[in-house]
PDB file of C-alpha atoms in Angstrom:
ATOM      1  CA  MET A   1      47.249 -91.704  17.036  1.00 52.00           C
ATOM      2  CA  SER A   2      50.497 -90.056  17.296  1.00 52.00           C
ATOM      3  CA  SER A   3      51.178 -86.447  16.396  1.00 49.00           C
ATOM      4  CA  GLN A   4      53.234 -87.715  13.293  1.00 55.00           C
ATOM      5  CA  GLN A   5      50.082 -89.571  12.053  1.00 54.00           C
ATOM      6  CA  THR A   6      47.661 -86.602  12.777  1.00 50.00           C
ATOM      7  CA  PRO A   7      47.453 -84.532   9.639  1.00 48.00           C
ATOM      8  CA  ALA A   8      48.429 -80.841  10.116  1.00 48.00           C
ATOM      9  CA  PRO A   9      45.478 -78.444   9.687  1.00 50.00           C
ATOM     10  CA  ASP A  10      45.415 -76.575   6.494  1.00 54.00           C
ATOM     11  CA  THR A  11      46.806 -73.100   6.820  1.00 53.00           C
ATOM     12  CA  ALA A  12      43.731 -71.569   5.462  1.00 49.00           C
ATOM     13  CA  GLU A  13      41.677 -73.319   7.986  1.00 49.00           C
ATOM     14  CA  ALA A  14      44.030 -72.257  10.745  1.00 53.00           C
ATOM     15  CA  ALA A  15      43.824 -68.629   9.511  1.00 47.00           C
ATOM     16  CA  ALA A  16      40.027 -68.883   9.333  1.00 50.00           C
ATOM     17  CA  ALA A  17      39.969 -70.119  12.876  1.00 47.00           C
ATOM     18  CA  ALA A  18      42.266 -67.293  14.120  1.00 62.00           C
ATOM     19  CA  GLY A  19      39.504 -64.616  13.543  1.00 74.00           C
ATOM     20  CA  PRO A  20      37.529 -62.617  10.919  1.00 86.00           C
ATOM     21  CA  ARG A  21      39.237 -61.646   7.728  1.00 87.00           C
ATOM     22  CA  PRO A  22      40.797 -58.204   7.961  1.00 92.00           C
ATOM     23  CA  ARG A  23      39.080 -55.612   6.006  1.00 93.00           C
ATOM     24  CA  ARG A  24      42.377 -54.728   4.299  1.00 94.00           C
ATOM     25  CA  LEU A  25      42.425 -58.173   2.884  1.00 94.00           C
ATOM     26  CA  THR A  26      38.873 -57.806   1.652  1.00 95.00           C
ATOM     27  CA  TYR A  27      39.543 -54.477   0.106  1.00 96.00           C
ATOM     28  CA  ALA A  28      42.701 -55.900  -1.695  1.00 96.00           C
ATOM     29  CA  ALA A  29      40.628 -58.809  -3.087  1.00 96.00           C
ATOM     30  CA  ALA A  30      37.888 -56.360  -4.191  1.00 97.00           C
ATOM     31  CA  LEU A  31      40.428 -54.250  -6.194  1.00 97.00           C
ATOM     32  CA  ALA A  32      42.017 -57.289  -7.723  1.00 96.00           C
ATOM     33  CA  ALA A  33      38.485 -58.552  -8.675  1.00 97.00           C
ATOM     34  CA  LEU A  34      37.719 -55.057 -10.086  1.00 96.00           C
ATOM     35  CA  GLU A  35      40.762 -55.119 -12.355  1.00 95.00           C
ATOM     36  CA  GLY A  36      40.060 -58.687 -13.544  1.00 96.00           C
ATOM     37  CA  THR A  37      36.588 -57.730 -14.277  1.00 97.00           C
ATOM     38  CA  ALA A  38      37.642 -54.599 -16.306  1.00 95.00           C
ATOM     39  CA  LEU A  39      40.203 -56.769 -18.131  1.00 94.00           C
ATOM     40  CA  LEU A  40      37.644 -59.415 -18.860  1.00 97.00           C
ATOM     41  CA  ALA A  41      35.090 -56.818 -20.117  1.00 96.00           C
ATOM     42  CA  GLY A  42      37.814 -55.037 -22.339  1.00 94.00           C
ATOM     43  CA  GLY A  43      38.835 -58.383 -23.659  1.00 95.00           C
ATOM     44  CA  LEU A  44      35.335 -59.445 -24.604  1.00 96.00           C
ATOM     45  CA  TRP A  45      34.606 -55.946 -25.964  1.00 95.00           C
ATOM     46  CA  VAL A  46      37.685 -56.019 -28.258  1.00 93.00           C
ATOM     47  CA  LEU A  47      36.763 -59.585 -29.295  1.00 93.00           C
ATOM     48  CA  VAL A  48      33.286 -58.780 -30.176  1.00 93.00           C
ATOM     49  CA  LEU A  49      34.250 -55.581 -32.134  1.00 91.00           C
ATOM     50  CA  GLY A  50      37.042 -57.731 -33.891  1.00 91.00           C
ATOM     51  CA  LEU A  51      34.511 -60.240 -34.967  1.00 91.00           C
ATOM     52  CA  THR A  52      31.524 -57.960 -35.881  1.00 90.00           C
ATOM     53  CA  GLY A  53      33.116 -54.740 -36.811  1.00 85.00           C
ATOM     54  CA  THR A  54      35.526 -53.702 -39.541  1.00 82.00           C
ATOM     55  CA  PRO A  55      38.961 -53.549 -37.696  1.00 82.00           C
ATOM     56  CA  ASP A  56      42.211 -52.869 -39.798  1.00 87.00           C
ATOM     57  CA  ASP A  57      43.396 -56.275 -38.790  1.00 88.00           C
ATOM     58  CA  ARG A  58      40.629 -58.814 -37.721  1.00 89.00           C
ATOM     59  CA  GLN A  59      43.143 -61.427 -36.534  1.00 91.00           C
ATOM     60  CA  GLN A  60      45.087 -58.911 -34.336  1.00 92.00           C
ATOM     61  CA  ALA A  61      41.769 -57.740 -32.753  1.00 90.00           C
ATOM     62  CA  VAL A  62      40.661 -61.298 -32.006  1.00 92.00           C
ATOM     63  CA  THR A  63      44.056 -62.086 -30.651  1.00 94.00           C
ATOM     64  CA  LEU A  64      44.056 -59.085 -28.430  1.00 94.00           C
ATOM     65  CA  GLY A  65      40.528 -59.818 -27.104  1.00 94.00           C
ATOM     66  CA  ILE A  66      41.342 -63.398 -26.288  1.00 95.00           C
ATOM     67  CA  THR A  67      44.669 -62.360 -24.561  1.00 96.00           C
ATOM     68  CA  LEU A  68      43.047 -59.764 -22.472  1.00 95.00           C
ATOM     69  CA  ALA A  69      40.280 -62.305 -21.474  1.00 95.00           C
ATOM     70  CA  VAL A  70      42.882 -64.850 -20.457  1.00 95.00           C
ATOM     71  CA  LEU A  71      44.937 -62.281 -18.549  1.00 94.00           C
ATOM     72  CA  ALA A  72      41.858 -61.467 -16.553  1.00 96.00           C
ATOM     73  CA  LEU A  73      42.062 -64.869 -14.892  1.00 96.00           C
ATOM     74  CA  LEU A  74      45.248 -63.858 -12.911  1.00 95.00           C
ATOM     75  CA  PRO A  75      43.646 -61.074 -10.801  1.00 96.00           C
ATOM     76  CA  LEU A  76      40.309 -62.900 -10.600  1.00 97.00           C
ATOM     77  CA  LEU A  77      41.937 -66.123  -9.293  1.00 97.00           C
ATOM     78  CA  ALA A  78      44.057 -63.970  -6.921  1.00 96.00           C
ATOM     79  CA  ALA A  79      41.020 -62.110  -5.624  1.00 97.00           C
ATOM     80  CA  ARG A  80      39.246 -65.506  -4.921  1.00 97.00           C
ATOM     81  CA  GLY A  81      42.426 -66.694  -3.111  1.00 96.00           C
ATOM     82  CA  LEU A  82      42.687 -63.546  -1.057  1.00 96.00           C
ATOM     83  CA  LEU A  83      39.030 -63.888   0.019  1.00 95.00           C
ATOM     84  CA  LEU A  84      39.725 -67.464   1.021  1.00 95.00           C
ATOM     85  CA  ARG A  85      42.921 -66.474   2.856  1.00 95.00           C
ATOM     86  CA  ARG A  86      45.297 -68.535   0.674  1.00 95.00           C
ATOM     87  CA  GLY A  87      48.925 -67.544   1.085  1.00 92.00           C
ATOM     88  CA  TRP A  88      49.654 -68.248  -2.528  1.00 94.00           C
ATOM     89  CA  SER A  89      47.258 -65.530  -3.788  1.00 95.00           C
ATOM     90  CA  ARG A  90      49.355 -62.593  -2.735  1.00 95.00           C
ATOM     91  CA  GLY A  91      52.010 -63.257  -5.296  1.00 94.00           C
ATOM     92  CA  PRO A  92      49.598 -63.139  -8.376  1.00 95.00           C
ATOM     93  CA  ALA A  93      47.823 -60.037  -6.876  1.00 96.00           C
ATOM     94  CA  VAL A  94      51.191 -58.229  -6.513  1.00 96.00           C
ATOM     95  CA  ILE A  95      52.213 -59.300  -9.977  1.00 95.00           C
ATOM     96  CA  THR A  96      49.041 -57.953 -11.366  1.00 94.00           C
ATOM     97  CA  GLN A  97      49.497 -54.525  -9.583  1.00 96.00           C
ATOM     98  CA  LEU A  98      53.170 -54.330 -10.893  1.00 96.00           C
ATOM     99  CA  MET A  99      52.032 -54.953 -14.370  1.00 95.00           C
ATOM    100  CA  ALA A 100      49.306 -52.283 -14.144  1.00 95.00           C
ATOM    101  CA  LEU A 101      51.704 -49.607 -13.224  1.00 96.00           C
ATOM    102  CA  PRO A 102      53.511 -49.180 -16.564  1.00 96.00           C
ATOM    103  CA  VAL A 103      50.146 -49.529 -18.338  1.00 94.00           C
ATOM    104  CA  ALA A 104      48.918 -46.590 -16.123  1.00 95.00           C
ATOM    105  CA  TYR A 105      52.114 -44.569 -17.047  1.00 96.00           C
ATOM    106  CA  ASN A 106      51.444 -45.067 -20.706  1.00 95.00           C
ATOM    107  CA  LEU A 107      47.918 -44.048 -20.371  1.00 93.00           C
ATOM    108  CA  LEU A 108      48.940 -41.012 -18.541  1.00 94.00           C
ATOM    109  CA  ARG A 109      51.389 -40.044 -21.261  1.00 94.00           C
ATOM    110  CA  ALA A 110      48.681 -40.075 -24.004  1.00 90.00           C
ATOM    111  CA  ASP A 111      47.138 -37.022 -25.234  1.00 81.00           C
ATOM    112  CA  SER A 112      43.706 -38.290 -25.172  1.00 86.00           C
ATOM    113  CA  MET A 113      40.641 -39.389 -23.117  1.00 87.00           C
ATOM    114  CA  ALA A 114      42.949 -42.148 -21.854  1.00 90.00           C
ATOM    115  CA  ILE A 115      44.465 -39.876 -19.137  1.00 93.00           C
ATOM    116  CA  PRO A 116      41.599 -40.253 -16.611  1.00 94.00           C
ATOM    117  CA  ALA A 117      41.822 -44.121 -17.155  1.00 92.00           C
ATOM    118  CA  GLY A 118      45.485 -43.914 -16.388  1.00 94.00           C
ATOM    119  CA  ILE A 119      44.880 -41.975 -13.271  1.00 95.00           C
ATOM    120  CA  ALA A 120      42.257 -44.495 -12.040  1.00 95.00           C
ATOM    121  CA  LEU A 121      44.379 -47.416 -12.844  1.00 95.00           C
ATOM    122  CA  ALA A 122      47.430 -45.869 -11.052  1.00 96.00           C
ATOM    123  CA  VAL A 123      45.319 -45.197  -7.969  1.00 97.00           C
ATOM    124  CA  VAL A 124      43.909 -48.567  -7.810  1.00 96.00           C
ATOM    125  CA  ALA A 125      47.323 -50.318  -8.371  1.00 97.00           C
ATOM    126  CA  VAL A 126      49.086 -48.346  -5.734  1.00 97.00           C
ATOM    127  CA  ALA A 127      46.236 -48.774  -3.344  1.00 97.00           C
ATOM    128  CA  ALA A 128      46.091 -52.510  -3.734  1.00 97.00           C
ATOM    129  CA  LEU A 129      49.872 -52.740  -3.463  1.00 97.00           C
ATOM    130  CA  VAL A 130      49.835 -50.871  -0.148  1.00 96.00           C
ATOM    131  CA  LEU A 131      46.935 -53.162   1.090  1.00 96.00           C
ATOM    132  CA  LEU A 132      48.806 -56.346  -0.008  1.00 95.00           C
ATOM    133  CA  VAL A 133      52.148 -55.703   1.580  1.00 94.00           C
ATOM    134  CA  ASN A 134      50.554 -54.454   4.834  1.00 91.00           C
ATOM    135  CA  GLY A 135      51.491 -56.532   7.898  1.00 89.00           C
ATOM    136  CA  GLU A 136      47.951 -57.301   8.932  1.00 90.00           C
ATOM    137  CA  THR A 137      47.363 -58.755   5.467  1.00 92.00           C
ATOM    138  CA  THR A 138      50.471 -60.743   5.520  1.00 91.00           C
ATOM    139  CA  ARG A 139      49.613 -62.278   8.918  1.00 91.00           C
ATOM    140  CA  ALA A 140      46.070 -63.019   7.786  1.00 92.00           C
ATOM    141  CA  LEU A 141      47.408 -64.960   4.807  1.00 92.00           C
ATOM    142  CA  GLY A 142      49.848 -66.876   6.943  1.00 90.00           C
ATOM    143  CA  ILE A 143      52.936 -65.522   5.266  1.00 88.00           C
ATOM    144  CA  LYS A 144      56.124 -65.544   7.328  1.00 83.00           C
ATOM    145  CA  GLY A 145      58.988 -63.372   6.602  1.00 72.00           C
ATOM    146  CA  PRO A 146      62.473 -64.597   5.966  1.00 74.00           C
ATOM    147  CA  GLY A 147      64.004 -66.313   9.096  1.00 69.00           C
ATOM    148  CA  ARG A 148      60.576 -66.689  10.819  1.00 65.00           C
ATOM    149  CA  GLY A 149      60.042 -70.307   9.912  1.00 62.00           C
ATOM    150  CA  GLU A 150      58.605 -72.997  12.261  1.00 59.00           C
TER     151      GLU A 150
END
């Protein structure tokens, strides 16, 4: 069998063979999973309150609950991909963090009990971004920079 007929190993398999998963990658996956779980819990909570409670607009509450639950899939899938060392997973994880920053900013501007939630969300988003753009994480995912192709 020639080298052209031999299938190339999957990049995830090659990355897994390169050594153990860096802790930074595991931490980034944990933060993404935490955000996804919080979004899912919030979505289900709003959905249940919309269906069983007396909201001002039941349709709007149900729509918000379903939207939050569906949006939770993005960070949850990204977290799974990060744990499995899939290169594609960094993009959705970074997008999730970038979407969280304006939400955190709006929570910080509120004059209510939402300020601590805004602080927590901002800290998690910035920490996850730092972990995701780290060189060790990038190498572990098999992501090459521009001009560094095969």
